[in-house]
Each structure stands twice: as structure tokens, then as C-alpha cells.
């Protein structure tokens, strides 16, 4: 058996642990393993893949990033080709991917990636490629599963940052706003906000009003608390306004700086409270995976090989109800798992007196 | 409604988060909350309990230990009474506990503790006390649930320590042995050992032979790896010998220093390999809880109050299949959840080529 | 003897350790200790100060922030008074500070703060107040000393963040820009940039050209390195342009987002390299102090008491040539210690091939 | 110019940063760099050295250990040769080292190591080898300098561990003993003990009596503090007894388990206080260097190359009075820098009311 491993999409801590486990599990079965460099792109070049050995994957469980590299422009169905005038045209190179892998003798692919990569995997599987997917997203917004690799690390990093910022809020009587990742789902904001004892948590699933935030600040002052910590998902949604996405509010004028900057300006101008904001950004995506993420990544990688061994293709390996499961790739494409607004975690936030903006 | 909160048993990161969530959730319902100092022992004194307020629980989510204190000798059914000659006799003071709480107007108790505390809770409930339990154990060996509070932090601390020790093993061509907690169950050893890329993991569930360990060291040398990292649970079991418990092997002569010291001596003398060992001990029990442990602890604390509100007594709040559940206290007493030797995590360890000692 | 402790200026990890050491050292001499709440401002109220006891300072060495609070508007020489129309007028309340402290029986003040606070201390000392200063600044830009409290923690936090971001840069072939604190001095950028193996470090002391940065990126590509990590001080200086300060370049049009955003835009547009930026901001100022900062803070606090005991007033306690020293407050006011461009640390950066922008 | 780099002695975080800086600084001067594998031992084999390139040292600043490996039996003056009967005889192979390096064209050696390695370096320099030494010891006991590489990391790890253990001590009313490294000097115990707010710190420089420790515990109880944290250097010295070294007290019967076990037993039996102990051991030696250690290691490595460039041989590169300095190797051999018992740090410990055992 010869397999290939591919990593795609944004960074997430744990990718290397998946690569290591899949490689070791395959080699221990006597298989050969190829790694695709920077996504499928290496297949269009004369160095189509690297052979993975025990040495290639030694010590990488604890490393962030992916030793294979991830494509910045990785869609083989719309591959960008630079034109003489500096513009790009887009070609469908998916047949090249399939034929080149066949030529290399690759019988199955472990595709590690996010929503986009899983969509690609699905389309490639329709062209005959045998694929087992390992979904990753620090945003935890994949349907059909409890948690995704990278999410625990992202929450950990965000919590540590909010912990730090809280001491300054407290001693300097400030409102401190921390913007975390989460365009469509508020998992990181909710989990890190709870874990760090935030006073206000704003997530896309619960549209917020400025009034509710101001009211909370007022109430804290009455309790003798001159400071506040506000955790906001980048995709938080203003009740009368719309989502903040990439520094814009959809359907409104551009809001430079996004959710955090908007809140900082409004709180300062409307309440007079000293306010500062921090955007955590890419800090949440890289670096050493947490112990939990290392473990599930290793389990995902090994399970992918078991799936291939059993001929169970076009499946994703996920953690569901605290068990490893395999679900059809087709079941998850284009769907998002948002925070259920009646979950016990939301109830816990309300029980703790946290303002959720509604 | 007036409730009391009690913490018992060994330390586990997350206790304070449970206390905070339960207190806030109760106060927000207009209830009164008492905290029992150092277990039930305060009930025999003239300062039977402290009133918990928002100020008492401010900022404690991230703190290790318990602000209430935990009894070192806390069993009210066998309370130790110091005699004139320095010895102890044991009295049953359980009726004092029940009557004193009644006298204080306490209608229900949130009991946070380990196996021993849950057993006590069960016996007290048989005497009429209304109890909701929140089980904690860093060992993760509670039946009926996925994970317990403190376990993720313990795995994280152990993994970081093994990471550190691994670099020395590598550069100094040594076998390094790390002994982690786990008297009856190997959860910490297995998870931290996998996450830190250990070469050998020895857990109580899989009795080991020295021969299998020596063979693994031999095999690593053949692959050009002159070092090895061995993670051993304190309760590891020698196939022909028995468990190591508290520095002894049951059924054998006393082994000073326990599993790690035994392995160090045997490897040094029988293979000549430079070997060092470290026992992590109480480092795994204290300090800041991980983000995950903070979150589940808050959820457990708030859920305990919901259970009381609904009159759902003599239950434990647990995480099962990634959902908050309530199970009868009677269901868990005296049972241990050990690592299933056919679990996918064990399979992953084998897929990675890790020696499990068998 | 009765003394008062005051904390002023921006947050810096270690303030609480100074407070603890000064309080304990004073109490152990049989003195009384008052803590001024939120700077000198408490002296204008009817609760002019809090008495500090062993209990008030228990466990605070490891906590960020200051338990005393720091004034947001703390200058007693220009105290802001809110007018009916919402505007402020400024009063000189310095005499109130001096007379109120005398009234309270305070014989000496330990003033912990930054450049602004030391300037105030100097002016108050000219009015007869007996002061010993403990300077703090995470920026390390105080003349007359090796290092200031908070600096080691700030470098540690920045290094960890850059470490994380580097793995993403590498696996996703990006230029990643990290903006750290340092308006007039590049200490954090230089130390954290070196420690995290940055490719480019831009500090205010060495004006940079975009060309030198582009050239470095080019050179890295030739060496097969498709990514780059650029660490930039917020006050970095464009050779033909001026300093970036608070999101502006002095002498130029406003540059929204400051140094990082400017670089991101220029690199993207002029080289086509995928680029992302992160501004660490207030993460560098708060939270647990590093071991080093805890230790020097404790030493500073205890030394301040020894200075008072010896009647050695109007001095700052500093670390100079690795020894505790006391220097006249007047010697440091209004001066900045910038990075010497011929220091061995700068030479080390050049030896490592790091681009410094010149 | 062709140089060689050697690492010797026990592990210390920062070795790889020295290797990287020295290698890059040398390559940037157009020199060649060889790395000796596992100390001088590679010189007796047919693979005498590895050529170091920019790729060999990429990304290693943050890694613990040494990529070159360190000899377990590395003294070329007394090289152990295994005999047929399993015993060893010792040969002087120092001439082989000198001649083999000459044969390889090596003109100078950067020797990174501890006291033993520096002694070797001195003896080899007497045989004509041109050496620049970079001293490392986590114990900080090298004369003629402020601090050594690895020491800040060791203090940081110890402080974090003591922080964790303190929360358990507090909530469970225990005396917790933490044994840290330091056979002849108490630097780690003193710095980490202060930074973590220990109640008792026992260092080799100040012989202790059990009575002083018991008295402190008594006094804490009177203040309502039922717990205590005791930090003890492995080489602590009992006033009437002698040093604890490697689990023995010199001049006394063997004390299994060393200083911590001795204290645990004595406190338990003589005061009845619940007591637990932890020995940090090799955790203090390995893993990621702190930001401070990374920086000084890089500076040391680059400075070593500058010394070679200037022909300034048989010197050690050290940090003295916060400046890089070069001192003759001969000046430091066989001497230890112990904690001055009248230093301000010791005074600070006394000012804080910490028991130092005397």
C-alpha cells in the first residue's frame, strides 16, 4: 500500500501530530508514505512528493504548523496561473492531481484540512480519489463532532492572554476588550471568556446591543468594580447592524479595526470609561499544541490509517460523544456548527451573571 | 433556599472554579450560600461555616487548591479524637453533621470531592442529607463519565515535564524515566506519554515485563536512537510481581522509591544504559487549572445548582459522551474506571510503535 | 515610623512584589504602612489610605497589576476637575498631598512608578516630601540602570507570541509582522526578536528603509526560505519619514494601525508576499511576573525600606552593573536609555544575519 | 578559518542557542564550522565531526539539549576503555584530540560546558589547542560572573513548580518540601524560593538546624497559617551533620532520598504536621530555554567568534556587571561562586521574614 498525506487550509496546532501518527501507523503496517509539499501544488511540479520516514516525523508532535507546508492558493479546481500582464487566470487541474497520484502509485490520501479542504476532498473523491479526511479548525465550527484539533490550544492561548489583560483592567480601572477568532461561531470567545472570568462575552450567535453592554458596565460600577473585561468574537453581530467580518460590518459602512475597535470607540465616547482593546489574531493559530490537541491529533492520524486499511473511504475521522467516529465527508461540507444558545455552557454564563449582549 | 458547599479529598485544579460557579449561580437565584471550612470539621466547632458572597469568590476560577480548605482527616463517620496518650480513637459524628446543617438552615449540600468524599456523601444522604456531588479526581478513574476535573491539568503538567526531560535524554543518550500519578488507572501516563512522544508507557492495566522494556531499548539503539523516555504510572504492575503502590510492590518486599526507582536500577544494572528518573508527585495536583478544567468546573458548579433547584438530589454531575449528565451517587461508589486495553488510544500507542510493556 | 506606598503609571508585572516586600520589610521593623488607593487621589477623599498588613500582601508576589490601584489621572500638580459643562480645569493639589500625608503621620513615601511618576516624586520631594522611588517600566528605557521591573516579563510574553506566530509563517510561507511595545526604545523588540530568531528587527534607534526589508525577504527566498518573521517596535522610525507613534508617523499623515499595518501594506503591495500582522499591545503589560521580575521587585521593595531606614531620601533604587544601587531621582528625570547601536547585542543580531533595517 | 564546536557536561537550556550563534557568526565571516558529536569522543572514530551549516542550526535557539550531543564519559585525559572482563581501564587520549583537530584543519575550538569541561579546556590549551570557552551551569556557581546560561530557566521551572505545590499546601494545611538542584551553592533555592514566596529556604551556604525550621512552622501556626512551603537545595547542610550530597549526608550514615526525605520524616515525626515532598530533579535542566537564557546564549556564542577573530584565546566568555567580558580560563577552574550570606538578596529574604535555617 502507498498513501499520500496532504495538509491544507489555515494553520492549526496539531497538524504535525496527525502527520506523525498517520506516517508511523502506515510504516508499521509496511506501507509507503508520501507527503505532498504545500498542498496539491507539488503534483504539478517535477518534485511531486517527499517520502516520509520515521526520521521525517521524529519530534514533531509538539511542533506547531505543518512540516509539509500548506498551500496559500491550493484549489486544484481553480488553480491560479499568473499571466504576462500580472493578472491570474484559473485552470481546473483536478485531473492532474488524480492522474499524478495514480502515476505515483498512491492508493489513498489522508487529507488534513479545514472546511475548504474537506470540500475539495469531496470533489476529488467524486473523481475517484480514495480519501480519508481529518478535519481541523481552531474555530470548532465543524458539524457532526464534539471538538476539532487546534480548538483547545486556541482557547488556552486566548485564556492566558485574557488573564494577563485582566490584571491591568483591574489595577487601572479600565474596560479591556479582547477580540478573539470566530467569524461565524463563538466557541473560542465563549470558552475562553468563561475560563478567564470575563464580564461580557459577545458571540455571533447572540446579536448584541451596545445598551446591554453599557448597562453591565454601569451595574459593575454599582458593585464597586470600576473595571470590566469584554471578550468579543471577530464575527460578533450587532443586533441592529450585522456581523463584523474582516474589519467590516456586513451591510454597513466599513468599520476599520473590526469589532474590538468599534466597541472601544463606542464605550469611550458614550460612557467615558477608559477603554483599551487587543486583537489576538494569529497568536491563536500557531505554536505548540496543547496536550489535549496533541492527543486527539495522534488518535485522528492513527484512525485515518485504520480507515484506509479497512477500505472505509470518503470519510472524516471525528470525535463525537467522546468517541472516535467516521462520518461521510458529504455530511459536513458547507455547514457550520454554531454555539447552541440553549446549551448548558450558555446557561452557565448566565448563571455567573455574564452579559451576553442580549 | 440556603445551601452549603464542601470540598474534600486530595487537591485537584478546578475546585475553586466549581465553588465560584455554584456560589454565583445560587446567589443569582436569591439563595444563601455557606462554605464549610476544611470539610465537615467546621461543623463540630463554634464557627461552623462562612457565608460566601460575590467578593469571596472573585478571581478564584484560575486559582489552584480550594478556598474552603480540605480536611486531612475528614470522615465524620470515623472522626479521629486525640487521646491523652497521643493515640486516636474514632467517633461517629455523622449525626452532628446532619443536625448542625439542619440547625443552620442548610437545605442542600454541594459536595465536591473524590471517591472517598462521594462515598461519604452517599452515606450522609442515607441519613437524610440532600446532596448533589461534583466528583473530582486528577486520576480520571471515575466510572460513568468521560473525564473528571483536574485530569486535563495533570496531563498538561506531566506532558510539559516530560517534554523538558526528553531533550536531556536525547542530548545525553540516556534512558529517562518519569513516574506520574495513577495508582489503579494509567490515564495520566497514557495521555501524557502519548502527547510527549514517549518510547515506553507502563500502566497498571497492562502488566509489564522488564524484558519487553529492554527489548525496546535494544530496538531503539538499532535505529540509531541512543536514548529513551519511559513514562510509568505509580501503580504500574510487574507481570510477575504485582502493583507498585506507595513505593511498595504489593505481595513483595518493599521497593523504596517505587516504580521509577525500580526501573532505574534494573535498566542500569541489566543493560548498562545511563538512566535517570524523576517522580512528578504533587506537581500534578496543584496550581492553575487548564482552560479545559476551568470550563468544565464552572459548568459542573452551575449544573449542581440547577439540580438542587429541580430537587434532583443524591446525584453526581458528570460529563458523559460530551454532555453534562446527572447519575446516582450510588452508581459510582467503590468502582474504578481503568483504561480499556482495546481502546483506540491504546491502539494508537501501538500504531506509533510505543512499548506498553507486554 | 509610618510610611506610605504609592503606585503610579502604566501597568508592569512586579508592582505587587515591590508592595509586598516593602510592606513586610517595614512591618518587620515595627513600622506602620499605608497604601494609597489609585495613586495620590485617595488623599483628596475621606478615605485617604488603607493600612497594609501581612494579610493584605499575602500571595501577591505572583499577581500582575497593583493591589493599590493606579491613577488614570494622577498628577497632583495638574489635577483634573470636572466642570458643569463636561470639560476639565486643572488644579495644583500638590500641597494637599504633602499636608494630608503629614496629617496622617506619614514620614516617608515609597513611590513605585514610571518616568512620569518619578518626575512627580521629584517635584513633591522639592516640597519637602521624603521619597524613595522604585522605577518600573516594561520598556527598559530608564537611564542609570541595567534593567527595570516588568521588562523581563514583557520580553518573555513577546517571545512566546513570536514563537507561536513563527510556526504559521513557516508552514504557510508568509511574512508575519509582530508589533511590540517601545515608543522611544527598541529593547523589547531587540531582545524578543533575537530570542525568537526573527529575520528582521526594526527599532527606533536604527531608522529603517523599506528597501532593506525587501532585500532581506529576497535573500531569504534565494536561500529557500519562503517565510519571514519581522519584529517591529511601535516607535520604529522610517529613515525618510519619522517615528511611528500611537498609530501615527510624526511629521506625516496619520498611519492608521501604526508600524505593523504600514509594513503589512507595503510588503503585500510591493513584493506580493502573503503578509499578516499582529499587535501584541497590552498583553505585554499584565499578568504574572516572570521569576526574574518577581525577584528584582522583591529586592527593590526591601531596599527601599533600607534606604528609608538610613534616611537616604530622594533616591531611586535601581539595578546597575548587576548590583542594587541608589541614584538621585533628579538624575533620571526626562531622560531615556535607548539601545546603543554599537552594543554587543546589536553586533550579535548582525552576526546572526538579522536585518536591522539599515 | 576553520573552527570546531564542542558541548560537554550536564544539560543546560541554552546550549543550542550558543551553537547557533557561534555557527552563524562564523559562517557569516566565511569560516568553516565543525561540530564534534558527543564531545571529543567523535575524534577517536572514523566520523570525527559534522559540518555545521545554516540548515543544521535553523530553529534550534528555542530547543533544549544540544544538537551535538554531550559525552557521558568525555574526559580525553582519562578515556574509559572497556576490557574483556567488563571492567574499564583509562587511557590518556588528549594527544589524539589535539592531533586529530590539527589534521582536520581546525584552528580554534569553541568549548561549551561546565566546570569539568572548562578544566579540560584548560588542560587542552596547555597542549597547544586554541580554545574559547562558554561556561554553562544551571547552578550559577561559576566564579567571575553574574549569571550563567541555564540558570534563569532552572529558576523559572522551579518557581512554577513551587507555585503549583503552594496551592495544595494551603488548601490542605500541609508542609510541602521542594528539593531543587544546587550541590554546593544555593542560587536556585534562594531565587526560586523568594520568587514563589516560600516560608523556609535552606541553602548549603547557611547550615540549618531542625529547631529553626520547627520554630518557623510554630510561628506560622500562631499567625493562623496552617501550611508551609520549604525550599531546600539538594546540598543543604545540617549544622550538626554536614552536607546532603547525592542522597547522602557527608560524614553521616546514608540518608536515602536526600535532603527532602530527611526533612519530611523529621517534620512529620517531631511536629505531627502533615508533610509531603517533591524532588524536581532533571526537570530543571532540560527543555526550552527562557527568553533571558536564549538571549545571553546567543550573545555568548557570537562573542566567542569575536574572541577567535581577535586571537584572544584561552578565555571564557562571561557576563560580569551586566557586560560581556572575557576572563582567563585558568581563573575559574575548581572554584565555586556560592551565595554571599550578606548579599542584599539574603537580606531581602530576612526582611520578608523567611526562615533561612539559622
mmCIF file with all atom_site columns, N, CA, C and O in Angstrom, chain C residues 144-175:
data_model
loop_
_atom_site.group_PDB
_atom_site.id
_atom_site.type_symbol
_atom_site.label_atom_id
_atom_site.label_alt_id
_atom_site.label_comp_id
_atom_site.label_asym_id
_atom_site.label_entity_id
_atom_site.label_seq_id
_atom_site.pdbx_PDB_ins_code
_atom_site.Cartn_x
_atom_site.Cartn_y
_atom_site.Cartn_z
_atom_site.occupancy
_atom_site.B_iso_or_equiv
_atom_site.pdbx_formal_charge
_atom_site.auth_seq_id
_atom_site.auth_comp_id
_atom_site.auth_asym_id
_atom_site.auth_atom_id
_atom_site.pdbx_PDB_model_num
ATOM 1   N N  . UNK C 1 144 ? 20.586 54.993 33.732 1.00 0.00 ? 144 UNK C N  1
ATOM 2   C CA . UNK C 1 144 ? 21.238 54.731 35.015 1.00 0.00 ? 144 UNK C CA 1
ATOM 3   C C  . UNK C 1 144 ? 21.043 53.341 35.564 1.00 0.00 ? 144 UNK C C  1
ATOM 4   O O  . UNK C 1 144 ? 21.383 53.086 36.719 1.00 0.00 ? 144 UNK C O  1
ATOM 5   N N  . UNK C 1 145 ? 20.490 52.440 34.765 1.00 0.00 ? 145 UNK C N  1
ATOM 6   C CA . UNK C 1 145 ? 20.298 51.092 35.311 1.00 0.00 ? 145 UNK C CA 1
ATOM 7   C C  . UNK C 1 145 ? 20.352 50.045 34.209 1.00 0.00 ? 145 UNK C C  1
ATOM 8   O O  . UNK C 1 145 ? 20.218 50.350 33.027 1.00 0.00 ? 145 UNK C O  1
ATOM 9   N N  . UNK C 1 146 ? 20.564 48.792 34.628 1.00 0.00 ? 146 UNK C N  1
ATOM 10  C CA . UNK C 1 146 ? 20.631 47.670 33.684 1.00 0.00 ? 146 UNK C CA 1
ATOM 11  C C  . UNK C 1 146 ? 19.246 47.324 33.149 1.00 0.00 ? 146 UNK C C  1
ATOM 12  O O  . UNK C 1 146 ? 19.054 47.118 31.955 1.00 0.00 ? 146 UNK C O  1
ATOM 13  N N  . UNK C 1 147 ? 18.328 47.175 34.082 1.00 0.00 ? 147 UNK C N  1
ATOM 14  C CA . UNK C 1 147 ? 17.039 46.621 33.715 1.00 0.00 ? 147 UNK C CA 1
ATOM 15  C C  . UNK C 1 147 ? 15.989 47.143 34.680 1.00 0.00 ? 147 UNK C C  1
ATOM 16  O O  . UNK C 1 147 ? 16.310 47.515 35.792 1.00 0.00 ? 147 UNK C O  1
ATOM 17  N N  . UNK C 1 148 ? 14.756 47.181 34.235 1.00 0.00 ? 148 UNK C N  1
ATOM 18  C CA . UNK C 1 148 ? 13.675 47.677 35.084 1.00 0.00 ? 148 UNK C CA 1
ATOM 19  C C  . UNK C 1 148 ? 12.642 46.578 35.283 1.00 0.00 ? 148 UNK C C  1
ATOM 20  O O  . UNK C 1 148 ? 12.546 45.646 34.485 1.00 0.00 ? 148 UNK C O  1
ATOM 21  N N  . UNK C 1 149 ? 11.865 46.714 36.334 1.00 0.00 ? 149 UNK C N  1
ATOM 22  C CA . UNK C 1 149 ? 10.908 45.648 36.626 1.00 0.00 ? 149 UNK C CA 1
ATOM 23  C C  . UNK C 1 149 ? 9.779  45.624 35.601 1.00 0.00 ? 149 UNK C C  1
ATOM 24  O O  . UNK C 1 149 ? 9.247  46.663 35.237 1.00 0.00 ? 149 UNK C O  1
ATOM 25  N N  . UNK C 1 150 ? 9.462  44.463 35.135 1.00 0.00 ? 150 UNK C N  1
ATOM 26  C CA . UNK C 1 150 ? 8.442  44.303 34.109 1.00 0.00 ? 150 UNK C CA 1
ATOM 27  C C  . UNK C 1 150 ? 9.038  44.004 32.744 1.00 0.00 ? 150 UNK C C  1
ATOM 28  O O  . UNK C 1 150 ? 8.383  43.390 31.896 1.00 0.00 ? 150 UNK C O  1
ATOM 29  N N  . UNK C 1 151 ? 10.279 44.388 32.541 1.00 0.00 ? 151 UNK C N  1
ATOM 30  C CA . UNK C 1 151 ? 10.897 44.222 31.221 1.00 0.00 ? 151 UNK C CA 1
ATOM 31  C C  . UNK C 1 151 ? 11.105 42.746 30.872 1.00 0.00 ? 151 UNK C C  1
ATOM 32  O O  . UNK C 1 151 ? 10.785 42.307 29.762 1.00 0.00 ? 151 UNK C O  1
ATOM 33  N N  . UNK C 1 152 ? 11.600 41.970 31.810 1.00 0.00 ? 152 UNK C N  1
ATOM 34  C CA . UNK C 1 152 ? 11.840 40.556 31.513 1.00 0.00 ? 152 UNK C CA 1
ATOM 35  C C  . UNK C 1 152 ? 10.526 39.842 31.177 1.00 0.00 ? 152 UNK C C  1
ATOM 36  O O  . UNK C 1 152 ? 10.468 39.014 30.264 1.00 0.00 ? 152 UNK C O  1
ATOM 37  N N  . UNK C 1 153 ? 9.467  40.174 31.920 1.00 0.00 ? 153 UNK C N  1
ATOM 38  C CA . UNK C 1 153 ? 8.168  39.558 31.631 1.00 0.00 ? 153 UNK C CA 1
ATOM 39  C C  . UNK C 1 153 ? 7.675  39.965 30.244 1.00 0.00 ? 153 UNK C C  1
ATOM 40  O O  . UNK C 1 153 ? 7.186  39.124 29.476 1.00 0.00 ? 153 UNK C O  1
ATOM 41  N N  . UNK C 1 154 ? 7.800  41.245 29.929 1.00 0.00 ? 154 UNK C N  1
ATOM 42  C CA . UNK C 1 154 ? 7.350  41.711 28.613 1.00 0.00 ? 154 UNK C CA 1
ATOM 43  C C  . UNK C 1 154 ? 8.098  40.988 27.496 1.00 0.00 ? 154 UNK C C  1
ATOM 44  O O  . UNK C 1 154 ? 7.499  40.550 26.509 1.00 0.00 ? 154 UNK C O  1
ATOM 45  N N  . UNK C 1 155 ? 9.409  40.837 27.661 1.00 0.00 ? 155 UNK C N  1
ATOM 46  C CA . UNK C 1 155 ? 10.193 40.124 26.639 1.00 0.00 ? 155 UNK C CA 1
ATOM 47  C C  . UNK C 1 155 ? 9.761  38.667 26.547 1.00 0.00 ? 155 UNK C C  1
ATOM 48  O O  . UNK C 1 155 ? 9.711  38.090 25.457 1.00 0.00 ? 155 UNK C O  1
ATOM 49  N N  . UNK C 1 156 ? 9.460  38.069 27.686 1.00 0.00 ? 156 UNK C N  1
ATOM 50  C CA . UNK C 1 156 ? 9.045  36.670 27.713 1.00 0.00 ? 156 UNK C CA 1
ATOM 51  C C  . UNK C 1 156 ? 7.721  36.481 26.981 1.00 0.00 ? 156 UNK C C  1
ATOM 52  O O  . UNK C 1 156 ? 7.567  35.566 26.158 1.00 0.00 ? 156 UNK C O  1
ATOM 53  N N  . UNK C 1 157 ? 6.766  37.352 27.268 1.00 0.00 ? 157 UNK C N  1
ATOM 54  C CA . UNK C 1 157 ? 5.462  37.259 26.610 1.00 0.00 ? 157 UNK C CA 1
ATOM 55  C C  . UNK C 1 157 ? 5.613  37.472 25.103 1.00 0.00 ? 157 UNK C C  1
ATOM 56  O O  . UNK C 1 157 ? 5.040  36.731 24.301 1.00 0.00 ? 157 UNK C O  1
ATOM 57  N N  . UNK C 1 158 ? 6.393  38.466 24.740 1.00 0.00 ? 158 UNK C N  1
ATOM 58  C CA . UNK C 1 158 ? 6.583  38.749 23.310 1.00 0.00 ? 158 UNK C CA 1
ATOM 59  C C  . UNK C 1 158 ? 7.266  37.577 22.615 1.00 0.00 ? 158 UNK C C  1
ATOM 60  O O  . UNK C 1 158 ? 6.872  37.167 21.516 1.00 0.00 ? 158 UNK C O  1
ATOM 61  N N  . UNK C 1 159 ? 8.261  37.000 23.254 1.00 0.00 ? 159 UNK C N  1
ATOM 62  C CA . UNK C 1 159 ? 8.980  35.879 22.649 1.00 0.00 ? 159 UNK C CA 1
ATOM 63  C C  . UNK C 1 159 ? 8.050  34.690 22.425 1.00 0.00 ? 159 UNK C C  1
ATOM 64  O O  . UNK C 1 159 ? 8.068  34.060 21.363 1.00 0.00 ? 159 UNK C O  1
ATOM 65  N N  . UNK C 1 160 ? 7.231  34.390 23.433 1.00 0.00 ? 160 UNK C N  1
ATOM 66  C CA . UNK C 1 160 ? 6.294  33.272 23.283 1.00 0.00 ? 160 UNK C CA 1
ATOM 67  C C  . UNK C 1 160 ? 5.320  33.521 22.135 1.00 0.00 ? 160 UNK C C  1
ATOM 68  O O  . UNK C 1 160 ? 5.003  32.608 21.369 1.00 0.00 ? 160 UNK C O  1
ATOM 69  N N  . UNK C 1 161 ? 4.845  34.740 22.031 1.00 0.00 ? 161 UNK C N  1
ATOM 70  C CA . UNK C 1 161 ? 3.905  35.062 20.951 1.00 0.00 ? 161 UNK C CA 1
ATOM 71  C C  . UNK C 1 161 ? 4.595  34.919 19.591 1.00 0.00 ? 161 UNK C C  1
ATOM 72  O O  . UNK C 1 161 ? 4.030  34.364 18.645 1.00 0.00 ? 161 UNK C O  1
ATOM 73  N N  . UNK C 1 162 ? 5.818  35.422 19.497 1.00 0.00 ? 162 UNK C N  1
ATOM 74  C CA . UNK C 1 162 ? 6.534  35.334 18.213 1.00 0.00 ? 162 UNK C CA 1
ATOM 75  C C  . UNK C 1 162 ? 6.847  33.869 17.882 1.00 0.00 ? 162 UNK C C  1
ATOM 76  O O  . UNK C 1 162 ? 6.716  33.447 16.738 1.00 0.00 ? 162 UNK C O  1
ATOM 77  N N  . UNK C 1 163 ? 7.229  33.098 18.883 1.00 0.00 ? 163 UNK C N  1
ATOM 78  C CA . UNK C 1 163 ? 7.428  31.654 18.669 1.00 0.00 ? 163 UNK C CA 1
ATOM 79  C C  . UNK C 1 163 ? 6.198  31.032 18.004 1.00 0.00 ? 163 UNK C C  1
ATOM 80  O O  . UNK C 1 163 ? 6.305  30.269 17.043 1.00 0.00 ? 163 UNK C O  1
ATOM 81  N N  . UNK C 1 164 ? 5.037  31.340 18.550 1.00 0.00 ? 164 UNK C N  1
ATOM 82  C CA . UNK C 1 164 ? 3.788  30.769 18.017 1.00 0.00 ? 164 UNK C CA 1
ATOM 83  C C  . UNK C 1 164 ? 3.567  31.195 16.569 1.00 0.00 ? 164 UNK C C  1
ATOM 84  O O  . UNK C 1 164 ? 3.231  30.387 15.708 1.00 0.00 ? 164 UNK C O  1
ATOM 85  N N  . UNK C 1 165 ? 3.752  32.461 16.347 1.00 0.00 ? 165 UNK C N  1
ATOM 86  C CA . UNK C 1 165 ? 3.455  33.018 15.028 1.00 0.00 ? 165 UNK C CA 1
ATOM 87  C C  . UNK C 1 165 ? 4.447  32.500 13.992 1.00 0.00 ? 165 UNK C C  1
ATOM 88  O O  . UNK C 1 165 ? 4.118  32.348 12.815 1.00 0.00 ? 165 UNK C O  1
ATOM 89  N N  . UNK C 1 166 ? 5.654  32.200 14.437 1.00 0.00 ? 166 UNK C N  1
ATOM 90  C CA . UNK C 1 166 ? 6.689  31.724 13.518 1.00 0.00 ? 166 UNK C CA 1
ATOM 91  C C  . UNK C 1 166 ? 6.307  30.397 12.875 1.00 0.00 ? 166 UNK C C  1
ATOM 92  O O  . UNK C 1 166 ? 6.588  30.170 11.689 1.00 0.00 ? 166 UNK C O  1
ATOM 93  N N  . UNK C 1 167 ? 5.664  29.519 13.626 1.00 0.00 ? 167 UNK C N  1
ATOM 94  C CA . UNK C 1 167 ? 5.335  28.215 13.028 1.00 0.00 ? 167 UNK C CA 1
ATOM 95  C C  . UNK C 1 167 ? 4.336  28.390 11.891 1.00 0.00 ? 167 UNK C C  1
ATOM 96  O O  . UNK C 1 167 ? 4.387  27.672 10.898 1.00 0.00 ? 167 UNK C O  1
ATOM 97  N N  . UNK C 1 168 ? 3.434  29.344 12.039 1.00 0.00 ? 168 UNK C N  1
ATOM 98  C CA . UNK C 1 168 ? 2.487  29.605 10.958 1.00 0.00 ? 168 UNK C CA 1
ATOM 99  C C  . UNK C 1 168 ? 3.179  30.249 9.765  1.00 0.00 ? 168 UNK C C  1
ATOM 100 O O  . UNK C 1 168 ? 2.909  29.905 8.605  1.00 0.00 ? 168 UNK C O  1
ATOM 101 N N  . UNK C 1 169 ? 4.064  31.188 10.046 1.00 0.00 ? 169 UNK C N  1
ATOM 102 C CA . UNK C 1 169 ? 4.818  31.822 8.959  1.00 0.00 ? 169 UNK C CA 1
ATOM 103 C C  . UNK C 1 169 ? 5.485  30.739 8.113  1.00 0.00 ? 169 UNK C C  1
ATOM 104 O O  . UNK C 1 169 ? 5.401  30.746 6.882  1.00 0.00 ? 169 UNK C O  1
ATOM 105 N N  . UNK C 1 170 ? 6.113  29.797 8.804  1.00 0.00 ? 170 UNK C N  1
ATOM 106 C CA . UNK C 1 170 ? 6.900  28.768 8.144  1.00 0.00 ? 170 UNK C CA 1
ATOM 107 C C  . UNK C 1 170 ? 6.021  27.822 7.322  1.00 0.00 ? 170 UNK C C  1
ATOM 108 O O  . UNK C 1 170 ? 6.312  27.557 6.161  1.00 0.00 ? 170 UNK C O  1
ATOM 109 N N  . UNK C 1 171 ? 4.942  27.346 7.929  1.00 0.00 ? 171 UNK C N  1
ATOM 110 C CA . UNK C 1 171 ? 4.162  26.348 7.200  1.00 0.00 ? 171 UNK C CA 1
ATOM 111 C C  . UNK C 1 171 ? 3.285  26.983 6.135  1.00 0.00 ? 171 UNK C C  1
ATOM 112 O O  . UNK C 1 171 ? 2.850  26.309 5.211  1.00 0.00 ? 171 UNK C O  1
ATOM 113 N N  . UNK C 1 172 ? 3.023  28.283 6.249  1.00 0.00 ? 172 UNK C N  1
ATOM 114 C CA . UNK C 1 172 ? 2.157  28.931 5.274  1.00 0.00 ? 172 UNK C CA 1
ATOM 115 C C  . UNK C 1 172 ? 2.894  29.948 4.397  1.00 0.00 ? 172 UNK C C  1
ATOM 116 O O  . UNK C 1 172 ? 2.265  30.744 3.716  1.00 0.00 ? 172 UNK C O  1
ATOM 117 N N  . UNK C 1 173 ? 4.233  29.893 4.440  1.00 0.00 ? 173 UNK C N  1
ATOM 118 C CA . UNK C 1 173 ? 5.043  30.725 3.542  1.00 0.00 ? 173 UNK C CA 1
ATOM 119 C C  . UNK C 1 173 ? 4.636  32.199 3.562  1.00 0.00 ? 173 UNK C C  1
ATOM 120 O O  . UNK C 1 173 ? 4.413  32.819 2.530  1.00 0.00 ? 173 UNK C O  1
ATOM 121 N N  . UNK C 1 174 ? 4.585  32.729 4.767  1.00 0.00 ? 174 UNK C N  1
ATOM 122 C CA . UNK C 1 174 ? 4.150  34.112 4.899  1.00 0.00 ? 174 UNK C CA 1
ATOM 123 C C  . UNK C 1 174 ? 5.212  34.967 5.552  1.00 0.00 ? 174 UNK C C  1
ATOM 124 O O  . UNK C 1 174 ? 6.053  34.486 6.295  1.00 0.00 ? 174 UNK C O  1
ATOM 125 N N  . UNK C 1 175 ? 5.103  36.258 5.307  1.00 0.00 ? 175 UNK C N  1
ATOM 126 C CA . UNK C 1 175 ? 5.786  37.209 6.165  1.00 0.00 ? 175 UNK C CA 1
ATOM 127 C C  . UNK C 1 175 ? 4.830  37.542 7.294  1.00 0.00 ? 175 UNK C C  1
ATOM 128 O O  . UNK C 1 175 ? 3.675  37.912 7.049  1.00 0.00 ? 175 UNK C O  1
#
